[in-house]
Amino acid sequence: MAFSLTGILAVLLELFRALLVPAGILLLAALGVAVYVYLRRSQFNPAPAVKVAGAVGALVALLVFAMGPGFSSASHAQITSIVDYAALIGASIGFGVGAGVVIYPFVQLMFRRTPPAQRAP
Amino acid sequence: MTHDSGNNNHDSINPGRRRFLQATGATTILAAAGTVAGGALLRTGASHALASSARIVIVGAGAAGISVASRLARALDGARITLVDPREQHYYQPGLTLVATGAWQPERVIDRNERYIPRGVEWVRSSVAEYDPENDRVVTSDGDTLDYDYLVVATGLQLNFADIEGMDPALIGQDGIACVYDTPDHASRSWSMIREFTDSGGTGLFTRAPGALKCAGAPLKVAMLSEHRLQRQGNRESADLQYFPPGDGMFSQPDIDDFLKSHFPDDRGINLNWHHQLKAIEPGARQAVFNTEDGERTVDYDFIHVVPPMSAPDPVRTSDLAWADGPFEGWLEVDQYTMQHRRYPNVFGVGDVVGTPIGKTAASVKAQVPVAVENLLAVIQDSELRGSYNGYTSCPLITEQGRGILVEFDYDLEMVPSFNFIDPMEEQWVPWLMKDRMLHAAYNAMLRGRI
Ligand SMILES: Cc1cc2nc3c(=O)[nH]c(=O)nc-3n(C[C@H](O)[C@H](O)[C@H](O)COP(=O)(O)OP(=O)(O)OC[C@H]3O[C@@H](n4cnc5c(N)ncnc54)[C@H](O)[C@@H]3O)c2cc1C
């Protein structure tokens, strides 16, 4: 039975229905902060923020990989086929990237460029 | 593809009213076309909808009835849609197997119909006691008469516990008796019996009634999940498991049938007893009596999973809407492709109640409903019936808590996988993940008429 794109979206909507409001608020906040950061980009130092957000994303990916089977009352011993591994790794990467992207604007706020030292007159 | 049910011996709609309904349908299509041609930038749902003053009665607000109501409410503008069902609660029945085997809490499968019934659809909280298709009306148990132009029968099926001597649903949850079917309460009482049995061991009997069943995989899943729990409890050696198919098959799809016939005895140590139909149960003595090819056989048990015979609900079964004879006797007589009644063209059927070769699953409902709705709209517009149901059905056959196989097939009993990369013959985690996490969401999207 084929699933259309709108069908898949409808299923995802139902899956995350209870989380839609908090997730929407979080995404809007992240978007707002991202716009703020972008408009004042000269004041921010992106490199350390990207590293921290990347580390958080990697941590989330590892956690999803470690806890994914347990989340569905299964165990790692039951992950046997290529499809199983692909699903678990895919979900880990997806959640990891998602977490990194969402957290980046907030992390960026913590890393401002230090203003150049005032020259002596 | 079009199908002719060969059934136009009853023009059940008053011809004058029918012409009026068709004329309003045609006028709306022209009006809608005019609006679009006129350059309307914002098209509302109503401009897509077919204007009709048809009175449509849908009997049953389960998986099929609510899905039909959702789709019709969007597709029609001005129609009077009435849904009849006394039940306030909505049960997500595919989750009952997981409740009965301890993976889910019962609350997870209990919802409210009111959350899904679309605005504009009238809900009559009563049950239909009598169908009168000659006069286009149904009579409720309260004695009210509902007239219709079009009728959709979606009442699901009835469990006939009384066909097993000594059996009563009140016994579920006592004396080792379990039954996964029907209600979350039955399922959770069954879990207490399965837990007791898998903790202490003994002889466990897993039965399967003859004839059509809803989710015919459920009795198999209960057997396999119980066996798996025994293993997890380290108790497997203390239990003797016996499965009782009523004939010489375990599953209608031949590849899966072959798989199960070796998997049960060879991999799971579950003994198969062919041609055993549960005839009677003696709860106090913990004895089950089976009809076999060699006469009656009495078997002692510590635990028994009882699967009652099933039929269309009595008001359908005893009405003129049912097949009078043949393999589907008593079930709703629809054309297996169009879902239109074979003798009453203004009547359609969807879900477990229909007499078709296969398809008593929520997955079948998902495939049947768009077809039935498309064809009902075609009948309203007096156009050709184009929707065709191919018999699609699906069963995530859970082999253990954490793994399963995703079986999807059609009327030809051919595998028709939705996802080609998931091997339907291999036990994997992904089908379990789908069952545990995804399918309930898909079911709810179906209720809303979105898939
Ligand atoms: C244990 C179990 C496991 C299952 N597992 C799966 C699975 O894994 N996958 C899958 O796809 N399917 C599964 N199913 C099957 C699936 O739940 C059914 O096929 C599906 O619910 C059928 O929908 P329906 O609308 O025809 O019937 P139902 O959902 O049963 O709804 C029928 C409705 O009609 C109402 N009704 C009955 N008589 C009348 C009357 N006279 N007047 C008014 N209203 C009436 C009832 O109150 C009910 O609300 C399972 C079912 C069970 C019991």
XYZ file of C-alpha atoms and ligand atoms in Angstrom:
625
model
C 0.000 0.000 0.000
C 1.572 3.220 -1.144
C 1.865 6.155 1.234
C 1.752 9.642 -0.285
C 3.865 12.467 1.093
C 0.770 14.094 2.579
C -0.157 10.728 4.069
C 3.236 10.427 5.738
C 2.926 13.983 7.044
C -0.540 13.194 8.394
C 0.870 10.188 10.255
C 3.755 12.253 11.654
C 1.258 14.893 12.741
C -0.678 12.271 14.691
C 2.524 10.772 16.085
C 3.714 14.078 17.502
C 0.300 15.631 18.142
C 0.869 15.848 21.907
C 4.255 17.479 21.357
C 3.197 19.890 18.630
C 2.673 22.936 20.870
C 5.904 22.669 22.915
C 7.894 21.662 19.816
C 6.389 24.562 17.873
C 7.273 27.018 20.653
C 10.826 25.662 20.808
C 11.261 25.882 17.032
C 9.862 29.411 16.884
C 12.176 30.475 19.704
C 15.147 28.878 17.919
C 14.168 30.584 14.697
C 13.812 33.942 16.448
C 17.201 33.616 18.106
C 18.726 32.450 14.804
C 17.418 35.572 13.046
C 18.727 37.759 15.898
C 22.151 36.100 15.686
C 22.235 36.438 11.913
C 21.393 40.137 11.965
C 24.187 40.817 14.490
C 26.569 38.214 13.116
C 29.589 40.496 13.396
C 29.202 40.394 17.195
C 29.338 36.584 17.388
C 32.066 34.032 17.111
C 30.567 31.004 15.330
C 33.373 28.470 15.580
C 33.079 27.515 19.277
C 29.255 27.587 19.086
C 29.236 25.195 16.137
C 31.580 22.893 18.065
C 29.367 22.870 21.158
C 26.147 22.389 19.132
C 27.889 19.609 17.172
C 28.950 17.934 20.403
C 25.414 18.119 21.780
C 24.094 16.689 18.494
C 26.628 13.844 18.636
C 25.672 13.114 22.237
C 21.989 13.006 21.339
C 22.764 10.694 18.397
C 24.693 8.363 20.692
C 21.896 8.388 23.254
C 19.295 7.578 20.585
C 21.476 4.766 19.300
C 21.944 3.375 22.795
C 18.369 3.808 23.996
C 16.363 3.489 20.748
C 15.569 -0.230 21.054
C 14.702 0.119 24.755
C 12.336 2.994 23.885
C 10.299 0.383 21.990
C 10.644 -2.292 24.738
C 13.181 -4.152 22.598
C 16.874 -4.825 23.116
C 20.017 -4.374 21.036
C 20.199 -8.149 20.621
C 17.006 -7.886 18.544
C 18.563 -5.484 16.031
C 19.812 -7.943 13.466
C 18.970 -6.981 9.898
C 20.421 -4.265 7.691
C 17.035 -2.527 7.748
C 17.068 -2.535 11.562
C 20.533 -1.005 11.683
C 19.680 1.483 8.947
C 16.575 2.573 10.887
C 18.445 2.897 14.168
C 21.423 4.705 12.668
C 19.165 6.887 10.540
C 17.076 7.851 13.573
C 20.220 8.552 15.599
C 21.632 10.807 12.890
C 18.274 12.491 12.366
C 17.715 13.261 16.033
C 21.390 14.229 16.456
C 21.335 16.686 13.559
C 17.949 18.015 14.659
C 19.148 18.581 18.219
C 22.358 20.262 17.007
C 20.497 22.577 14.647
C 17.856 23.567 17.199
C 20.349 24.200 19.969
C 22.880 26.098 17.854
C 21.212 29.564 17.962
C 20.929 29.411 21.770
C 24.518 28.237 22.141
C 25.668 30.962 19.803
C 24.347 33.601 22.192
C 27.006 32.497 24.665
C 29.873 33.062 22.272
C 30.255 36.731 21.437
C 33.344 38.152 19.795
C 35.532 39.917 22.303
C 35.637 43.537 21.260
C 39.103 44.596 20.000
C 41.135 46.122 22.787
C 40.775 49.894 22.928
C 43.785 51.616 21.401
C 45.529 54.035 23.647
C 44.881 57.582 22.427
C -10.783 -0.396 -13.440
C -14.551 -0.432 -13.227
C -16.771 -3.110 -11.852
C -20.330 -3.924 -12.436
C -21.810 -5.598 -9.437
C -24.554 -6.921 -11.630
C -26.983 -5.812 -9.065
C -29.348 -3.220 -10.350
C -32.480 -5.063 -9.456
C -33.370 -2.564 -6.791
C -33.475 1.115 -7.420
C -33.910 1.977 -3.809
C -33.909 5.750 -4.118
C -37.121 7.432 -4.944
C -36.561 8.327 -8.641
C -37.724 11.921 -8.247
C -35.461 12.503 -5.271
C -32.616 10.732 -7.026
C -32.929 12.998 -10.092
C -32.939 15.989 -7.761
C -29.791 14.776 -5.961
C -28.009 14.151 -9.247
C -29.053 17.537 -10.611
C -27.729 19.357 -7.551
C -24.467 17.385 -7.869
C -24.062 18.331 -11.515
C -24.946 21.975 -10.835
C -22.291 22.175 -8.164
C -19.610 20.718 -10.369
C -20.466 23.361 -12.975
C -20.538 26.076 -10.327
C -17.210 24.938 -8.909
C -15.718 24.861 -12.391
C -17.040 28.366 -12.984
C -15.510 29.631 -9.765
C -12.124 28.211 -10.673
C -12.371 29.532 -14.224
C -13.399 32.877 -12.795
C -9.993 33.097 -11.219
C -10.812 32.532 -7.572
C -7.491 32.687 -5.814
C -8.541 31.232 -2.537
C -10.276 27.930 -2.905
C -11.966 26.774 0.232
C -12.755 23.173 1.124
C -16.358 23.821 0.220
C -15.506 24.842 -3.326
C -13.927 21.404 -3.832
C -16.865 19.670 -2.247
C -19.798 18.258 -4.053
C -23.018 19.998 -3.111
C -25.647 17.470 -2.244
C -28.636 17.288 -0.005
C -28.282 13.516 0.288
C -29.113 11.901 3.605
C -26.355 9.462 4.426
C -26.514 7.149 7.404
C -23.327 5.431 8.571
C -23.888 2.625 11.052
C -20.931 2.052 13.366
C -18.352 4.571 14.594
C -15.378 2.261 14.706
C -12.299 2.393 12.504
C -14.300 2.173 9.293
C -17.362 4.267 10.162
C -15.429 7.283 11.439
C -13.016 7.166 8.481
C -15.951 7.170 6.072
C -17.619 10.034 7.959
C -14.401 12.094 7.856
C -13.988 11.643 4.130
C -17.639 12.225 3.282
C -17.784 15.337 5.467
C -14.949 16.821 3.412
C -16.195 15.615 0.049
C -19.800 16.767 0.391
C -21.316 20.141 1.005
C -24.864 20.239 2.309
C -25.332 16.516 2.774
C -26.870 15.314 6.020
C -24.477 12.739 7.417
C -25.576 10.744 10.436
C -23.341 8.375 12.338
C -25.066 5.819 14.557
C -23.195 4.142 17.416
C -24.009 3.894 21.115
C -20.374 3.685 22.151
C -18.640 6.783 23.532
C -15.237 5.173 23.820
C -13.088 4.302 20.859
C -10.839 1.279 21.174
C -7.624 1.030 19.238
C -8.060 -2.721 18.811
C -4.719 -3.483 17.118
C -3.127 -2.487 20.442
C -5.089 -5.113 22.391
C -2.517 -7.801 21.643
C 0.122 -5.628 23.259
C -2.094 -4.958 26.280
C -2.817 -8.673 26.689
C 0.869 -9.510 26.637
C 1.949 -6.785 29.017
C 3.748 -4.495 26.562
C 1.150 -1.704 26.794
C -1.081 -0.332 29.534
C -4.814 -0.531 28.658
C -5.195 3.277 28.791
C -3.098 3.497 25.661
C -5.816 1.921 23.518
C -8.795 3.827 24.932
C -9.846 7.010 23.194
C -13.087 8.943 22.684
C -15.116 8.827 19.483
C -16.003 12.483 19.923
C -12.370 13.478 19.204
C -12.588 12.102 15.683
C -16.177 12.643 14.566
C -15.991 15.564 12.153
C -17.940 18.751 12.702
C -21.235 18.761 10.851
C -21.758 15.028 11.253
C -24.701 14.181 13.469
C -23.990 11.442 15.985
C -26.959 9.354 17.102
C -25.957 7.514 20.271
C -27.980 4.406 19.692
C -27.593 1.116 17.926
C -29.331 -0.031 14.798
C -31.657 -2.897 15.602
C -33.207 -3.375 12.190
C -32.308 -2.702 8.569
C -35.093 -2.070 6.082
C -33.310 -1.608 2.747
C -36.507 -1.922 0.730
C -37.731 1.279 2.367
C -34.329 2.961 2.795
C -34.458 3.145 6.546
C -32.990 1.730 9.689
C -34.651 1.400 13.063
C -32.672 2.027 16.225
C -32.905 0.133 19.478
C -34.738 3.184 20.875
C -37.436 2.645 18.251
C -36.471 5.688 16.165
C -36.526 5.404 12.407
C -33.747 6.945 10.336
C -34.485 7.405 6.646
C -31.578 7.556 4.255
C -30.716 7.999 0.618
C -27.432 6.175 1.074
C -26.379 3.772 3.788
C -22.893 2.723 4.861
C -22.746 -0.334 7.103
C -19.606 -0.348 9.265
C -20.653 -2.236 12.376
C -17.628 -4.475 12.713
C -18.338 -7.999 13.856
C -19.757 -9.839 16.824
C -17.981 -12.307 19.089
C -20.039 -15.428 19.706
C -18.725 -16.667 23.042
C -21.981 -18.546 23.575
C -21.052 -20.916 20.734
C -18.520 -22.445 23.124
C -20.326 -24.396 25.818
C -19.472 -23.151 29.290
C -17.748 -20.012 27.999
C -18.724 -16.542 29.088
C -16.732 -13.330 28.666
C -17.066 -12.806 32.428
C -14.720 -15.796 32.845
C -11.839 -13.989 31.142
C -9.241 -13.311 33.796
C -10.234 -16.302 35.982
C -9.219 -19.944 36.069
C -6.467 -19.464 33.498
C -8.841 -18.140 30.809
C -7.670 -15.379 28.475
C -9.099 -13.768 25.346
C -7.377 -10.929 23.547
C -10.430 -9.978 21.519
C -12.895 -7.162 21.895
C -12.221 -4.808 24.774
C -9.259 -3.354 26.684
C -10.784 -4.884 29.807
C -10.671 -8.382 28.272
C -7.113 -7.708 27.179
C -5.889 -6.552 30.547
C -7.643 -9.413 32.348
C -5.957 -11.714 29.816
C -2.581 -10.193 30.695
C -3.075 -11.171 34.333
C -3.664 -14.771 33.205
C -0.701 -14.785 30.799
C 1.567 -13.301 33.454
C 0.473 -15.901 35.991
C 1.009 -18.722 33.495
C 4.388 -17.515 32.241
C 5.565 -17.017 35.816
C 4.513 -20.448 37.002
C 4.454 -22.666 33.868
C 2.146 -25.596 33.171
C 0.104 -26.517 30.105
C -0.969 -23.647 27.880
C -3.576 -24.086 25.147
C -3.930 -21.585 22.317
C -7.107 -21.982 20.298
C -8.377 -20.487 17.053
C -12.025 -20.463 16.040
C -13.020 -21.632 12.562
C -14.273 -19.136 9.994
C -13.458 -15.507 9.436
C -11.759 -13.683 12.308
C -10.736 -10.108 12.781
C -6.958 -9.943 12.778
C -6.501 -13.647 12.267
C -2.875 -13.150 13.283
C -3.837 -12.245 16.853
C -4.169 -15.847 18.165
C -0.730 -16.604 16.701
C 0.790 -13.485 18.214
C -0.598 -14.308 21.651
C 0.960 -17.783 21.444
C 4.350 -16.481 20.310
C 4.457 -13.579 22.767
C 3.549 -15.913 25.642
C 6.299 -18.304 24.588
C 8.753 -15.419 24.430
C 7.825 -14.255 27.919
C 8.370 -17.775 29.225
C 11.858 -17.634 27.743
C 12.546 -14.219 29.232
C 11.350 -15.440 32.624
C 13.695 -18.422 32.328
C 10.614 -20.603 32.613
C 10.370 -22.108 29.165
C 11.194 -25.632 30.339
C 8.320 -25.612 32.804
C 5.658 -25.013 30.175
C 4.027 -27.203 27.561
C 2.492 -25.118 24.764
C -0.171 -26.454 22.403
C -1.712 -24.631 19.433
C -5.039 -25.777 17.986
C -5.788 -24.724 14.396
C -9.370 -25.609 13.390
C -8.226 -26.986 10.033
C -4.924 -27.792 8.393
C -3.651 -24.250 7.923
C -2.325 -21.557 10.206
C -2.477 -18.459 8.041
C -4.170 -17.609 4.751
C -1.031 -16.341 2.990
C 0.800 -19.493 1.841
C 4.425 -18.342 2.407
C 3.615 -17.271 5.950
C 1.614 -20.447 6.472
C 4.695 -22.504 5.531
C 6.894 -20.386 7.771
C 4.589 -20.791 10.776
C 4.149 -24.513 10.279
C 7.832 -25.011 10.903
C 8.475 -22.022 13.160
C 5.947 -23.068 15.826
C 7.158 -26.626 16.434
C 10.818 -26.296 15.418
C 11.863 -22.874 16.678
C 9.387 -22.288 19.481
C 8.558 -25.774 20.689
C 4.813 -25.138 20.303
C 3.022 -28.335 19.367
C 0.438 -28.160 16.567
C -2.869 -30.034 16.887
C -4.613 -29.881 13.515
C -8.392 -29.933 13.029
C -9.274 -28.962 16.597
C -12.260 -26.728 17.225
C -12.977 -25.652 20.761
C -16.391 -27.019 21.635
C -16.670 -26.572 25.357
C -14.782 -25.386 28.373
C -15.058 -26.464 31.986
C -13.458 -23.637 33.923
C -13.565 -25.229 37.380
C -11.930 -28.442 36.163
C -9.657 -26.493 33.778
C -10.577 -28.746 30.901
C -11.217 -27.923 27.247
C -13.210 -30.118 24.895
C -12.355 -30.052 21.204
C -14.166 -31.398 18.183
C -11.599 -33.235 16.089
C -11.702 -35.434 12.997
C -11.602 -38.426 15.359
C -14.383 -37.215 17.638
C -14.220 -35.268 20.856
C -10.967 -34.794 22.740
C -10.659 -33.420 26.272
C -7.458 -31.628 27.229
C -6.395 -30.391 30.697
C -4.892 -26.939 30.917
C -3.404 -24.423 33.291
C -3.911 -21.601 30.820
C -6.141 -21.303 27.764
C -6.434 -18.549 25.159
C -10.006 -18.724 23.901
C -10.824 -17.329 20.456
C -14.588 -17.226 19.955
C -16.304 -17.772 16.601
C -17.173 -14.485 14.933
C -20.013 -13.340 12.710
C -21.629 -10.176 11.434
C -23.675 -8.529 14.213
C -27.166 -10.049 14.497
C -29.076 -7.066 13.033
C -27.011 -7.409 9.839
C -26.897 -11.185 9.879
C -30.662 -11.502 10.075
C -31.381 -8.718 7.578
C -31.852 -8.795 3.853
C -28.450 -7.125 3.519
C -26.590 -10.324 4.390
C -25.388 -13.036 2.041
C -28.117 -15.673 2.117
C -25.739 -18.552 1.405
C -22.269 -19.380 0.184
C -18.941 -18.932 1.931
C -19.862 -15.501 3.301
C -23.303 -16.441 4.563
C -24.488 -13.964 7.167
C -21.872 -11.306 6.350
C -22.782 -8.113 4.485
C -23.249 -8.849 0.806
C -20.971 -6.391 -0.956
C -19.087 -6.599 -4.212
C -15.555 -7.453 -3.113
C -14.019 -4.780 -5.367
C -16.413 -1.829 -5.239
C -17.665 -2.307 -1.659
C -21.157 -1.604 -3.000
C -23.973 -3.853 -1.885
C -24.690 -6.386 -4.609
C -28.459 -5.931 -4.503
C -28.980 -2.459 -3.022
C -26.835 0.000 -4.964
C -27.339 2.799 -2.445
C -25.800 0.657 0.296
C -22.066 0.263 0.884
C -20.115 -1.733 3.421
C -16.656 -1.352 4.936
C -14.631 -3.012 7.649
C -15.027 -6.285 9.464
C -18.732 -6.668 8.642
C -18.267 -7.267 4.919
C -18.360 -10.711 3.335
C -15.218 -10.667 1.212
C -12.518 -13.343 0.850
C -10.022 -11.599 3.155
C -9.649 -8.328 4.933
C -10.796 -8.099 8.531
C -8.056 -5.738 9.664
C -7.666 -2.019 10.253
C -5.182 -2.108 7.373
C -7.988 -3.366 5.125
C -10.206 -0.577 6.401
C -7.530 1.904 5.317
C -7.652 0.465 1.806
C -11.433 -0.052 1.617
C -12.651 3.315 2.849
C -11.286 5.525 0.025
C -12.754 3.045 -2.475
C -16.173 2.950 -0.834
C -16.285 6.738 -0.530
C -15.174 7.287 -4.121
C -17.810 4.872 -5.362
C -20.527 6.288 -3.128
C -19.789 9.749 -4.540
C -19.977 8.237 -8.020
C -23.392 6.778 -7.233
C -24.556 10.161 -5.923
C -23.463 11.689 -9.242
C -24.795 8.743 -11.218
C -21.389 8.163 -12.754
C -19.299 5.068 -13.271
C -17.824 3.279 -10.250
C -14.058 3.531 -10.587
C -12.771 2.700 -7.126
C -11.537 -0.842 -6.690
C -10.342 -2.585 -3.525
C -7.689 -5.211 -4.219
C -8.141 -7.097 -0.959
C -5.170 -5.433 0.715
C -4.669 -6.595 4.271
C -1.760 -6.430 6.619
C -0.630 -7.990 9.834
C 2.514 -7.064 11.707
C 3.034 -10.633 12.881
C 4.782 -10.097 16.185
C 6.969 -13.091 16.887
C 8.448 -11.814 20.138
C 8.427 -8.601 22.136
C 10.882 -6.589 20.058
C 10.621 -8.356 16.701
C 8.108 -9.262 14.049
C 7.441 -9.682 10.361
C 5.397 -7.270 8.311
C 2.965 -9.281 6.218
C 0.914 -7.489 3.558
C -1.067 -9.293 0.872
C -4.099 -9.025 -1.385
C -6.982 -11.112 -2.760
C -4.518 -13.145 -4.840
C -2.625 -13.886 -1.598
C 0.379 -12.210 -3.229
C 2.695 -10.238 -0.965
C 2.266 -6.508 -1.629
C 4.847 -4.841 0.618
C 4.428 -1.097 1.183
C 8.136 -0.826 1.817
C 10.095 -3.005 -0.575
C 13.191 -2.889 1.589
C 11.436 -4.687 4.469
C 11.669 -8.414 3.816
C 8.247 -9.902 4.705
C 9.870 -13.235 5.513
C 12.478 -12.026 7.982
C 11.959 -11.377 11.685
C 13.124 -7.851 12.349
C 12.931 -5.019 14.855
C 11.479 -2.476 12.390
C 8.035 -4.151 12.065
C 7.860 -4.261 15.864
C 8.876 -0.603 16.054
C 6.111 0.212 13.593
C 3.561 -1.747 15.615
C 4.730 -0.277 18.910
C 5.210 3.340 17.849
C 3.882 4.164 14.371
C 0.708 2.268 13.544
C -1.451 3.904 16.182
C -0.619 7.280 14.638
C -1.409 5.881 11.183
C -4.730 4.578 12.529
C -5.633 7.994 13.939
C -4.709 9.656 10.639
C -7.013 7.148 8.957
C -9.861 8.068 11.334
C -9.394 11.683 10.289
C -9.618 10.589 6.666
C -6.075 11.757 5.939
C -4.649 8.469 4.752
C -6.891 -8.264 19.306
C -6.967 -7.580 17.991
C -5.801 -7.313 17.299
C -5.843 -6.681 16.073
N -4.669 -6.401 15.439
C -4.690 -5.764 14.261
C -3.475 -5.430 13.600
O -2.382 -5.703 14.091
N -3.549 -4.781 12.419
C -4.748 -4.454 11.857
O -4.758 -3.856 10.790
N -5.923 -4.777 12.458
C -5.928 -5.413 13.636
N -7.104 -5.715 14.264
C -8.380 -5.584 13.541
C -8.975 -4.187 13.555
O -9.024 -3.653 14.827
C -10.367 -4.266 12.954
O -10.291 -4.909 11.721
C -10.974 -2.887 12.771
O -11.153 -2.282 14.007
C -12.302 -3.013 12.033
O -12.956 -1.798 12.007
P -14.553 -1.740 11.936
O -14.899 -0.298 11.912
O -15.054 -2.620 10.878
O -15.040 -2.373 13.293
P -14.875 -1.804 14.749
O -13.656 -0.970 14.824
O -14.986 -2.968 15.648
O -16.110 -0.826 14.950
C -17.444 -1.251 14.851
C -18.317 -0.207 15.510
O -19.669 -0.497 15.179
C -20.464 -0.303 16.331
N -21.677 -1.117 16.175
C -21.791 -2.463 16.180
N -23.067 -2.834 15.978
C -23.759 -1.680 15.855
C -25.136 -1.397 15.645
N -26.039 -2.377 15.504
N -25.530 -0.110 15.591
C -24.618 0.898 15.714
N -23.307 0.681 15.900
C -22.895 -0.591 15.979
C -19.587 -0.735 17.488
O -20.026 -0.138 18.697
C -18.230 -0.224 17.032
O -17.984 1.083 17.508
C -7.090 -6.316 15.520
C -8.269 -6.565 16.222
C -8.214 -7.178 17.459
C -9.487 -7.421 18.220
